[in-house]
Short mmCIF file of C-alpha atoms in Angstrom, two decimals:
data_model
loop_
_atom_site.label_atom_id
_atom_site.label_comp_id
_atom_site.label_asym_id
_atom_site.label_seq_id
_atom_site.Cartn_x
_atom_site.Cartn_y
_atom_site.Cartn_z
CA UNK A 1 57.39 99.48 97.17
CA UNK A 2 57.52 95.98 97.93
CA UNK A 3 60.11 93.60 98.14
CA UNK A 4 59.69 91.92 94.70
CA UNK A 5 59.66 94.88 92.78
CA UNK A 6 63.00 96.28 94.82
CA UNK A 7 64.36 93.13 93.70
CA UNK A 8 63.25 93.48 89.65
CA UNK A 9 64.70 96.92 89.77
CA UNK A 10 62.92 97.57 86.56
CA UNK A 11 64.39 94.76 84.77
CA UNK A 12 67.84 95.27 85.76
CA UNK A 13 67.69 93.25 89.05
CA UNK A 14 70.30 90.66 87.16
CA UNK A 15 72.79 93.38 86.73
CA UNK A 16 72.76 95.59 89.67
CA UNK A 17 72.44 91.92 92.38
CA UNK A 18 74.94 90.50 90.12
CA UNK A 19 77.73 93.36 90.40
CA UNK A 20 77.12 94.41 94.25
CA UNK A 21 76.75 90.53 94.98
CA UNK A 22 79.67 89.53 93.27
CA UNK A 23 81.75 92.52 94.91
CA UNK A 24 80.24 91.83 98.68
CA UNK A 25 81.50 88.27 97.93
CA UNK A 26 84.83 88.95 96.44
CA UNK A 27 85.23 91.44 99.71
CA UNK A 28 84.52 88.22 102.22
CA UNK A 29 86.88 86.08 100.86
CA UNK A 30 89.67 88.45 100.76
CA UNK A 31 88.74 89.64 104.43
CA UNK A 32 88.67 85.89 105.46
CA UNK A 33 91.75 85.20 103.56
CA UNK A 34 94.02 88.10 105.11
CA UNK A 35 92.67 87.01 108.19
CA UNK A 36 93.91 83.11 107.96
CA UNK A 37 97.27 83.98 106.64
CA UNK A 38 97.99 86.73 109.85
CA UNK A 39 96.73 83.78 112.24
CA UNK A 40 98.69 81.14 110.47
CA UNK A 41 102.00 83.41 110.68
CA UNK A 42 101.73 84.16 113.64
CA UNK A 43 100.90 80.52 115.65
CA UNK A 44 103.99 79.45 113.06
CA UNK A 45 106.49 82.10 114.27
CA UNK A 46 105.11 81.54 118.00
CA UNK A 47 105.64 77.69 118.05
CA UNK A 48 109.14 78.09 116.17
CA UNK A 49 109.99 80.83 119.08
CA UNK A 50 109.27 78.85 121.56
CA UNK A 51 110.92 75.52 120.04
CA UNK A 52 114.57 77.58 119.10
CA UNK A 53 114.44 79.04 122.97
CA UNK A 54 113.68 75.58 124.03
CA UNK A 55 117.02 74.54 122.07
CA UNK A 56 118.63 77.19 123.60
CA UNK A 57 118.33 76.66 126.91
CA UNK A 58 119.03 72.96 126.50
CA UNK A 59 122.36 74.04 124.29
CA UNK A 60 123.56 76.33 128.02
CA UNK A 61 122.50 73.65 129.88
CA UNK A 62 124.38 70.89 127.94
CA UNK B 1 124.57 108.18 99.93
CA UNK B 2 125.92 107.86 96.08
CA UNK B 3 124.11 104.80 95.45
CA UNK B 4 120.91 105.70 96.50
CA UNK B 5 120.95 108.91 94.44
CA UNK B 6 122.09 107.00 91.14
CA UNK B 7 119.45 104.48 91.39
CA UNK B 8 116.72 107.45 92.12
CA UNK B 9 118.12 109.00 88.78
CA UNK B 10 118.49 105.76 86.71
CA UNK B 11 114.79 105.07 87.77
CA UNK B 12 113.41 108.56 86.79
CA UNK B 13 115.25 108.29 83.18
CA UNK B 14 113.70 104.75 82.75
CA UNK B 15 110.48 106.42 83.85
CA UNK B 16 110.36 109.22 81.13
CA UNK B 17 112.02 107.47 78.54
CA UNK B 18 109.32 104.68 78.71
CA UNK B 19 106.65 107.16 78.81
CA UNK B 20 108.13 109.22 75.92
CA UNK B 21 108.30 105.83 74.47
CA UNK B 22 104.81 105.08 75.08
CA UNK B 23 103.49 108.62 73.98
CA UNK B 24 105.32 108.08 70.23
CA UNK B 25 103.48 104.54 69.86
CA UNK B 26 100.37 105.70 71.12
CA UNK B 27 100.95 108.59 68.60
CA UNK B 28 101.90 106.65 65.62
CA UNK B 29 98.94 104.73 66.53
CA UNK B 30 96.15 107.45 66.40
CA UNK B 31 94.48 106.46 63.19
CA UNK B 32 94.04 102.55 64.39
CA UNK B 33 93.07 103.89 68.01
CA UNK B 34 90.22 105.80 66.47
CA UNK B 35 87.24 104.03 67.78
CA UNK B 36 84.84 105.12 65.14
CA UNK B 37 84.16 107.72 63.00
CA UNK B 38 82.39 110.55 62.82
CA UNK B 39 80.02 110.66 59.67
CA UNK B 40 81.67 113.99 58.05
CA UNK B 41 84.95 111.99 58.38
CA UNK B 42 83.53 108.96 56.91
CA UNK B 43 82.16 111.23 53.55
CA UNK B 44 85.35 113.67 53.78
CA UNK B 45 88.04 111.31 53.84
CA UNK B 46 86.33 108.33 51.91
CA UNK B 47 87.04 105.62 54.36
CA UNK B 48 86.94 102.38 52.85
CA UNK B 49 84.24 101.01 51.56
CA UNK B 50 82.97 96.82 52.28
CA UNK B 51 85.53 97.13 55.71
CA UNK B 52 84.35 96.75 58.81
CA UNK B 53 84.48 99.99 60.56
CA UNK B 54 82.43 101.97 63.60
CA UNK B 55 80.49 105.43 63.24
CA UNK B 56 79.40 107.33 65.97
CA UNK B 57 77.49 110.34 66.03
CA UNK B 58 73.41 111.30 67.34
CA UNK B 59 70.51 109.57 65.58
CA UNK B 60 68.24 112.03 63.68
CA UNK B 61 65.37 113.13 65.37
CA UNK B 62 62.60 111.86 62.85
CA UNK B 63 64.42 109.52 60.86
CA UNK B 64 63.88 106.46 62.50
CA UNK B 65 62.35 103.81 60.68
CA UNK B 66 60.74 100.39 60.72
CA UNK B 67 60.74 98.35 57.78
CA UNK B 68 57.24 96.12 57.90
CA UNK B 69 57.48 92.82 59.26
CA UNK B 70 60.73 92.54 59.77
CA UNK B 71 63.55 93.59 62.51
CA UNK B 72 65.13 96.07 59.93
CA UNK B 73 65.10 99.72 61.02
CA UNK B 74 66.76 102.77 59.05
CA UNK B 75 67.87 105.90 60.71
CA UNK B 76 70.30 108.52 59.67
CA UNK B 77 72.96 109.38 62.25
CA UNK B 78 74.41 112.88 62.45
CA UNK B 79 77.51 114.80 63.67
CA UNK B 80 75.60 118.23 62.84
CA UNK B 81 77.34 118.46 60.03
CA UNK B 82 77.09 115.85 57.72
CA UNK B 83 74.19 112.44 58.34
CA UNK B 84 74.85 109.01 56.99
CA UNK B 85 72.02 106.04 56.51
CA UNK B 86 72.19 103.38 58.66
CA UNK B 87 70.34 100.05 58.37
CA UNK B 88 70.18 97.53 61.07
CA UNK B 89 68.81 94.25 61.42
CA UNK B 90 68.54 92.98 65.07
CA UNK B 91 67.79 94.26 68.61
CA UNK B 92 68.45 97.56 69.40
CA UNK B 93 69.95 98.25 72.94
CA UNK B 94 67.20 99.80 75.84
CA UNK B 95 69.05 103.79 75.25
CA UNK B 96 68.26 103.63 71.70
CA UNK B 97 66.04 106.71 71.21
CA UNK B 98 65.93 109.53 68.15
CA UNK B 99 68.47 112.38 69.58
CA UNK B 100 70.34 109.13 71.52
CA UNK B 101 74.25 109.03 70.91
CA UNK B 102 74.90 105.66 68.98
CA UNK B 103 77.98 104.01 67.41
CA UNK B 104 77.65 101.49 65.17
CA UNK B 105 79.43 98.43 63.67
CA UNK B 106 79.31 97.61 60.11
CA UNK B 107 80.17 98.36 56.69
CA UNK B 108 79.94 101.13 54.40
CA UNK B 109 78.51 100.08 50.94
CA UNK B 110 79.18 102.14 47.89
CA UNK B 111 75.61 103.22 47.55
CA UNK B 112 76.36 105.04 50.83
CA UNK B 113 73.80 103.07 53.24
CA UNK B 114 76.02 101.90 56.44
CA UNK B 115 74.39 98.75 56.64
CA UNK B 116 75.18 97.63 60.54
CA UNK B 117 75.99 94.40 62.23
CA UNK B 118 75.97 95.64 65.57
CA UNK B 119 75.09 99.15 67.36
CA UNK B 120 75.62 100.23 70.98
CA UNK B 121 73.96 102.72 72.76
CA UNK B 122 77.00 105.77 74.19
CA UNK B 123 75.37 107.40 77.00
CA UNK B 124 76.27 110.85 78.43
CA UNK B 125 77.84 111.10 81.90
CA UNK B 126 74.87 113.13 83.11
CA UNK B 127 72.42 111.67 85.17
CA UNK B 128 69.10 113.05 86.54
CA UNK B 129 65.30 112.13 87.31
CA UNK B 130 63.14 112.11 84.81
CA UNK B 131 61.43 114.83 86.27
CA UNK B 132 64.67 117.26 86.10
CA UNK B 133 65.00 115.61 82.70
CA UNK B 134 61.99 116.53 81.61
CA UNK B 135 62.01 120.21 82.75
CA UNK B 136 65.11 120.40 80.65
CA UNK B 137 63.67 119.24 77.55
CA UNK B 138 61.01 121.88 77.89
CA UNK B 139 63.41 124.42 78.63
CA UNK B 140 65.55 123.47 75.60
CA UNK B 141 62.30 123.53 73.55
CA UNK B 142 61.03 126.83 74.37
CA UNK B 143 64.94 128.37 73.37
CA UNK B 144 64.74 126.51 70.26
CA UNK B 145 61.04 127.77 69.86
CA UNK B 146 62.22 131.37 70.55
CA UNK B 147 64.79 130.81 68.02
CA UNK B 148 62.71 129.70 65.57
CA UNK B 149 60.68 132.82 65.89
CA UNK B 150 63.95 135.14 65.62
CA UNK B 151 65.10 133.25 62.33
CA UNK B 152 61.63 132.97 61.10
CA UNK B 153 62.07 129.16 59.90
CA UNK B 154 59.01 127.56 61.43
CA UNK B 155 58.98 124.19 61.57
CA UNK B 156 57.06 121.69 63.50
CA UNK B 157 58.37 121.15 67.24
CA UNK B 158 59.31 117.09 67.59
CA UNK B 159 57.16 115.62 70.18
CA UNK B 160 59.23 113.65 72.70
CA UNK B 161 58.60 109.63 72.77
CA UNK C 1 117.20 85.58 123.97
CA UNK C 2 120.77 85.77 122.46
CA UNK C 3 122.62 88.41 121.13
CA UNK C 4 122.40 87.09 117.41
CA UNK C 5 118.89 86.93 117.65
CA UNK C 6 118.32 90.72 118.82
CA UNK C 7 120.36 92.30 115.91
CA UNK C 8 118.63 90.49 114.17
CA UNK C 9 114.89 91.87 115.16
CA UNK C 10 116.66 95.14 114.94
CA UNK C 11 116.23 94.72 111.55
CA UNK C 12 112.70 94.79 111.50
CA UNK C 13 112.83 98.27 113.97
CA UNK C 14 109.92 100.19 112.41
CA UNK C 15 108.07 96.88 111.03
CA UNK C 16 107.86 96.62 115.23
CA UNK C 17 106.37 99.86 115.70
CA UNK C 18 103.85 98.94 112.62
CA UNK C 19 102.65 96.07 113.70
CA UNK C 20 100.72 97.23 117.27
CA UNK C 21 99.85 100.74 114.67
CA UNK C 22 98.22 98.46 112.67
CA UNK C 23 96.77 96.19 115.50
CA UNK C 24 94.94 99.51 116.22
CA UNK C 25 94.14 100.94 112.93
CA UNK C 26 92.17 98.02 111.39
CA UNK C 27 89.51 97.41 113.57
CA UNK C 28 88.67 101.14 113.27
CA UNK C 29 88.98 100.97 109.45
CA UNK C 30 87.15 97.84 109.12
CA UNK C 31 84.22 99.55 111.38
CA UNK C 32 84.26 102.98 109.44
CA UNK C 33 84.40 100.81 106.00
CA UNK C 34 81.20 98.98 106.89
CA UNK C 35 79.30 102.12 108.43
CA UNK C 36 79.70 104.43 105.32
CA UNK C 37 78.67 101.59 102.92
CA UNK C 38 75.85 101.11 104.75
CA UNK C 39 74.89 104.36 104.33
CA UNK C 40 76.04 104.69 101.23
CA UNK C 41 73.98 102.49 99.72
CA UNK C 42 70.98 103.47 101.81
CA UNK C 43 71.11 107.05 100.12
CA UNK C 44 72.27 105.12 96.89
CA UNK C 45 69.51 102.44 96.89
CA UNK C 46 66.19 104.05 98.61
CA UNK C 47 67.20 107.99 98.56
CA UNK C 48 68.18 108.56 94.77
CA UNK C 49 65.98 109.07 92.10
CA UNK C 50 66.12 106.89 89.08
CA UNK C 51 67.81 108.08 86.17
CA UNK C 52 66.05 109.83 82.99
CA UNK C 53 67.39 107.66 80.66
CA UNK C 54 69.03 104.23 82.36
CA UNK C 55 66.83 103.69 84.94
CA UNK C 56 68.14 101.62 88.42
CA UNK C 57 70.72 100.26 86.25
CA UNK C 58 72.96 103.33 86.74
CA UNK C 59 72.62 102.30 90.15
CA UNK C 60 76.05 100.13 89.61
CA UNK C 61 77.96 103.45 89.30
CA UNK C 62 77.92 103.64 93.73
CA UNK C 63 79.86 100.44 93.19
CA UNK C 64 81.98 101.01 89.29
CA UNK C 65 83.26 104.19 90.31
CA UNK C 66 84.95 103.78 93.51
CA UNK C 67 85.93 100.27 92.16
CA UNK C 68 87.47 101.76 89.41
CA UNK C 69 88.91 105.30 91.08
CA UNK C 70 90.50 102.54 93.67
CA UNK C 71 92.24 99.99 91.03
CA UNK C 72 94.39 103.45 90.13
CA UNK C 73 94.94 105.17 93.34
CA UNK C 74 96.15 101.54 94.36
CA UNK C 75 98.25 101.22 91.77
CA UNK C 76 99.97 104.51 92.04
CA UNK C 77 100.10 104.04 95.53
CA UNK C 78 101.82 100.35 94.79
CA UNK C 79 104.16 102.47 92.63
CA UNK C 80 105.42 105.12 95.18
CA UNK C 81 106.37 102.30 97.11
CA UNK C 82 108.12 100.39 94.76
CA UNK C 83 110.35 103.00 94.02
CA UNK C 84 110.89 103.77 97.51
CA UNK C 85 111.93 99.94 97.82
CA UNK C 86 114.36 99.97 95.19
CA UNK C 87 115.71 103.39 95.44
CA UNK C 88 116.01 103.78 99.53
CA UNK C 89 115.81 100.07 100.24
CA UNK C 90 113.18 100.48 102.89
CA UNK C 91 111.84 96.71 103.72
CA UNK C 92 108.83 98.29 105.36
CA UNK C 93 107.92 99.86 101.47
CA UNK C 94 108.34 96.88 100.18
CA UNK C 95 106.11 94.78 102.39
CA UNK C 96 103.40 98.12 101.67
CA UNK C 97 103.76 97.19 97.64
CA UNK C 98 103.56 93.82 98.37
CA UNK C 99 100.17 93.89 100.04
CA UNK C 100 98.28 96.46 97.80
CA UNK C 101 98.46 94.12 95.21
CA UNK C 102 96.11 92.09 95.32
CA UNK C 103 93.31 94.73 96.64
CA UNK C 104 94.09 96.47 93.90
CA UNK C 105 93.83 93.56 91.30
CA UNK C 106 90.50 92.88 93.11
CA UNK C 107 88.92 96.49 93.00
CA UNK C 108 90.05 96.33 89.15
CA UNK C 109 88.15 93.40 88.49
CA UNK C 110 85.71 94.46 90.03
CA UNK C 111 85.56 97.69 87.87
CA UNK C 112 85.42 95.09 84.88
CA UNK C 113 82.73 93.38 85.98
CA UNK C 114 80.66 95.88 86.96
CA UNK C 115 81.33 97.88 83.77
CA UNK C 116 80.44 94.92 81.49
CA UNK C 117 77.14 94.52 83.92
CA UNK C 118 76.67 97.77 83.63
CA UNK C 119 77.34 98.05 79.62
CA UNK C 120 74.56 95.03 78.57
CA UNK C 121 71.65 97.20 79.60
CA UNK C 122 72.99 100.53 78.81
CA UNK C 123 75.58 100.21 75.77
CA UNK C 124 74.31 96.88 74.43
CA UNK C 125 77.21 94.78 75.12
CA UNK C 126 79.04 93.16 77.57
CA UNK C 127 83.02 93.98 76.14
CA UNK C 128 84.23 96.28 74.04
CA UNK C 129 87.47 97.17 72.70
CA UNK C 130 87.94 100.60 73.27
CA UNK C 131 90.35 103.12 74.65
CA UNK C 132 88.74 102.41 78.22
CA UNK C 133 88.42 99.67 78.65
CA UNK C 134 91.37 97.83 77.27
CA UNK C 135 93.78 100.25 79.54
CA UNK C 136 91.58 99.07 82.70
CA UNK C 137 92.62 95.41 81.45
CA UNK C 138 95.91 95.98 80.90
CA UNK C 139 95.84 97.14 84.66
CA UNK C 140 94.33 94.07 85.71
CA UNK C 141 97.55 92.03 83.82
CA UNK C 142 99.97 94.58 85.62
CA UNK C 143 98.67 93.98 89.00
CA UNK C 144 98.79 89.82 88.10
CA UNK C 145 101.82 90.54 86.87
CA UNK C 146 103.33 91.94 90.04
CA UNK C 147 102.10 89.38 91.82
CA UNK C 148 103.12 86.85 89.45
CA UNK C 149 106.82 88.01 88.87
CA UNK C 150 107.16 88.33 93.17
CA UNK C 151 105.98 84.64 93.46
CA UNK C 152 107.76 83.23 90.50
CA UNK C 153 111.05 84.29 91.69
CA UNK C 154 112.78 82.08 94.45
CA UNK C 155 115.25 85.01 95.86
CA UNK C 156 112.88 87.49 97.55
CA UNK C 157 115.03 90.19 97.11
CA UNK C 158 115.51 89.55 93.37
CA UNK C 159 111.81 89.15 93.27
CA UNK C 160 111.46 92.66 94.60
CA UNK C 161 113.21 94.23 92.76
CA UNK C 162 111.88 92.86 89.29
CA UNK C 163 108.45 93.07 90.40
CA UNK C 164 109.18 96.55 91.51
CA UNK C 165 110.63 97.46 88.11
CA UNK C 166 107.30 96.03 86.54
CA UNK C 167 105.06 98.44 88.86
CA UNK C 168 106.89 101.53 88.20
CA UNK C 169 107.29 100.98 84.51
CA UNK C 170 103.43 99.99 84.49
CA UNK C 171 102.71 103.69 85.96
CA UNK C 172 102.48 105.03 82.55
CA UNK C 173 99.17 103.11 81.86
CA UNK C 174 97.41 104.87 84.67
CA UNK C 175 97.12 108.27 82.75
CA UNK C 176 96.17 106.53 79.41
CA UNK C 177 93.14 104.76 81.60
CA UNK C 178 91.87 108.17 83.09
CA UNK C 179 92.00 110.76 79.88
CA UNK C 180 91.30 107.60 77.34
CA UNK C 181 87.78 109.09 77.12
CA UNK C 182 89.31 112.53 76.29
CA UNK C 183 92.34 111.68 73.90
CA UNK C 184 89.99 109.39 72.12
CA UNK C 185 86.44 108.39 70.70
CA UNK C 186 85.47 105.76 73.49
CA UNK C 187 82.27 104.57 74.04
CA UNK C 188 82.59 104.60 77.57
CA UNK C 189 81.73 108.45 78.32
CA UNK C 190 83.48 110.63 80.34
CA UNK C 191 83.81 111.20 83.88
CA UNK C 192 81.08 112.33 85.96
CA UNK C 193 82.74 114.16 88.39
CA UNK C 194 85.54 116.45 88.01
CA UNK C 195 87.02 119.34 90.19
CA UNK C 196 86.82 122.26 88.02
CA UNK C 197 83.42 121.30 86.71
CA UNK C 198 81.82 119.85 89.62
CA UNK C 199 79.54 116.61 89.37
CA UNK C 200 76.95 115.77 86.77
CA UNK C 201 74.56 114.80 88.77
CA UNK C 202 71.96 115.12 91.77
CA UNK C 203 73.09 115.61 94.98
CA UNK C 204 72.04 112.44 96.45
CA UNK C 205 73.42 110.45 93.63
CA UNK C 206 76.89 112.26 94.51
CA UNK C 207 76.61 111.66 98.46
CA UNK C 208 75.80 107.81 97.58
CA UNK C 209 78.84 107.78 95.24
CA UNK C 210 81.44 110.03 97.60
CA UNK C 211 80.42 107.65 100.68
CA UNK C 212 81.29 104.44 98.74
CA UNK C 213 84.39 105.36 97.71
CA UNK C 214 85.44 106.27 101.16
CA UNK C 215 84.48 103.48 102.23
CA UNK C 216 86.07 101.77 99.76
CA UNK C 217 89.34 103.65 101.03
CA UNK C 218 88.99 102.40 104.43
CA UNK C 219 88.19 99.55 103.83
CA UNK C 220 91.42 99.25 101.48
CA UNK C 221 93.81 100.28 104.67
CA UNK C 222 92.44 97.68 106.96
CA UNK C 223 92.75 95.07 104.41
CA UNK C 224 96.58 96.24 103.36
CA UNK C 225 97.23 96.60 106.59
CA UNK C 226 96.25 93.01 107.77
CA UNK C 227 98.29 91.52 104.98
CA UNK C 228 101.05 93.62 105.85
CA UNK C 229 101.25 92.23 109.62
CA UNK C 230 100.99 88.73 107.77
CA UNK C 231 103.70 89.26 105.50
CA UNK C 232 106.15 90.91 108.60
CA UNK C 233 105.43 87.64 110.75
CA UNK C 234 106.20 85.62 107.42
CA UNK C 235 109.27 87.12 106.79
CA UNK C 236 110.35 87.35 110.09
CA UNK C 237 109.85 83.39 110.63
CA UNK C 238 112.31 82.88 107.65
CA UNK C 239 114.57 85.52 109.11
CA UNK C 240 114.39 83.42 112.56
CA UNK C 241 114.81 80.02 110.85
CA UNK C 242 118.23 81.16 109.16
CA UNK C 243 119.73 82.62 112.26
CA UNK C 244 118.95 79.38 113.72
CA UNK C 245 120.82 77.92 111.28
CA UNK C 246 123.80 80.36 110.96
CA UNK C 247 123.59 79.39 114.70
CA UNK C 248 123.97 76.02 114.85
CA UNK C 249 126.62 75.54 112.50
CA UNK C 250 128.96 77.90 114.12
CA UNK C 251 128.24 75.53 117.68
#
């Protein structure tokens, strides 16, 4: 069977690439999505950490 | 401790009483829910005529017909019971086959004829290779060819497409 | 660190023991997910036979079903949280509701899409009213509605609660969707695979089918569980910002 043909799928190439395309896609973006927004929250809560210690300290000190 | 149980209850009430709710509505609304009908409904209960409605049912095996040079085809579809005409001008969807479970959009006229404006092809939830297929169909054939024999009512065996 | 500050992690106490869970748990998920698809649509793609009547185009059930089996488990899943949330006021629930929803919106539109890809070929048409599949789109509008509601609402605990409300009042459509092809004439059929009557169909058509919906289902907990660990840093940056405050003014 070559390649073409696995890719006409009798005629219903359109249908079958277009669901399992559209799904594989859908999946990236949410994976790459979740991803960001963990990343994002995290750096944020790690630079506000380290600024309200930093306040701290200088609050002890002062 | 008392809070926590009250909300638990007032959120099981809501629950069932929606769902009761629900059931009655989707109750009340059987008739419109009825996505089409079957064609010993359509001649028992008279539905009404020049609306547009949907019947569903199998096309009879060896009533399919093409009118000549045009797109208009005939068929009778059956529920085993009772077979109405159908006449549809258009394309007909890749499952459309004699013996192939159909419904079909359109209107009833008085003379009887459904005359449809659109008709969808209802497949089964079985699937197999056309080999398996096949061996089923002539396993089918030779019971209905036995009882043929037993009732002695020959008539001629439909050869498949 | 201050005093303040720690009762105030406390707070979060199993959220902390989540979050490393999780740290393990997704990577393993995420690997397993991608392993049985693979397979999965190796058997479903190369190993099955075509179908009698359909052809390859049945070939979009290995993606419709599991789509579609997920976009309810999800939502009952989103449910049994909810109620959780409001009854026992777990935060931990509520974070769990909070980040099925939108996996589960996106398995059920991907269920719609398939199914109308799947219905041009096969049925003739791309949409159709029935039973089927106007329950599957009300789902869809319940999950966007969830969402929606949580967003909409500036109090997050106010937001929970309504959108939790919404969820366990939308439960009811989740039985319609799955006997809508008994209790009525659909033109979707009925379901392949049931466990009294087994599965109608071959076995390598089943093993294709089985393996993407497991994966599917792992792929689902990494996902969840990624958001989730986004949503407890989230929420614990607000809760750090207002101690702050509370903090400051009192100095």
């Amino acid at each position: 069977m070559g390649i073409a043909e696995f890719l006409h799928m009798g005629g219903h190439g359109f249908y079958i690439w277009g669901s399992y395309g559209t799904a594989l896609f859908l999946v990236i973006v949410e994976v790459f999505f979740v991803s960001k927004r963990r990343k994002k929250a995290k750096e944020e809560l790690e630079q506000m950490e380290a600024e309200f210690s930093r306040v701290d300290n200088q609050g002890i000190n002062g | 401790m008392k809070a926590r149980s009250k909300r638990l209850v007032l959120i099981g009430v809501i629950i069932v009483a929606f769902g009761a709710a629900v059931m009655l509505v989707l109750n009340a609304f059987q008739e419109n829910l009825v996505f089409f009908h079957t064609p010993t409904e359509v001649k028992a209960r008279e539905v009404a005529y020049d609306r547009q409605i949907r019947i569903g049912g199998l096309v009879e095996k060896g009533t399919f017909k093409r009118e000549e040079e045009t797109t208009t085809v005939t068929f009778n579809v059956t529920d085993g019971e009772s077979s109405i005409l159908v006449s549809y001008t258009g394309i007909l969807p890749d499952l459309f086959r004699e013996g192939q479970g159909i419904v079909a959009e359109g209107k009833l006229l008085t003379s009887g004829v459904f005359v449809a404006s659109h008709v969808f092809a209802k497949h089964d939830e079985t699937y197999m290779p056309p080999e398996a297929a096949e061996a089923l169909k002539r396993a089918e054939e030779k019971a209905e060819a036995t009882v043929q024999q037993a009732t002695t009512k020959p008539t001629i065996v439909e050869k498949g497409e | 660190m201050s005093a303040t500050r720690r009762i105030h992690w406390m707070k979060y106490a199993s959220a902390s023991n989540f979050y490393p869970l999780a740290n393990r748990l997704v990577p393993l998920f995420m690997g397993l997910a991608i392993a049985l698809a693979v397979i999965g649509l190796y058997i479903g793609f190369f190993v099955a036979p075509v179908d009698y009547q359909q052809g390859n185009s049945y070939r979009i059930m290995f993606l419709h079903v599991p789509a579609a089996w997920m976009s309810m488990f999800i939502y009952l899943l989103l449910a049994m949280y909810a109620i959780i949330s409001l009854v026992w006021r777990v935060k931990m629930a509520d974070i769990m509701a909070y980040s099925l929803a939108p996996t589960g919106a996106m398995f059920t539109f991907i269920a719609l899409l398939t199914g109308a890809l799947w219905g041009r070929p096969t049925w003739g048409t791309y949409w159709i009213w029935d039973a089927r599949l106007t329950s599957e789109l009300l789902l869809l509008f319940l999950y966007l509605g969830y969402m929606g509601l949580y967003s909409a609402i500036p109090d997050r605990q106010r937001a929970s609660r309504a959108a939790s409300f919404l969820a366990i009042v939308g439960v009811v459509n989740v039985p319609i969707i799955y006997f809508s092809v008994v209790w009525w004439n659909t033109l979707h059929q009925g379901s392949s695979f049931s466990v009294s009557e087994g599965a109608s169909m071959t076995s390598d058509m089943l093993s294709a089918l089985l393996l993407m919906a497991f994966a599917c289902w792992a792929y689902t907990i990494a996902v969840v569980l990624r958001r989730a660990q986004a949503v407890i840093l989230e929420r614990k940056k607000v809760a750090l910002w207002a101690s702050q405050i509370s903090k400051n003014k009192e100095a």
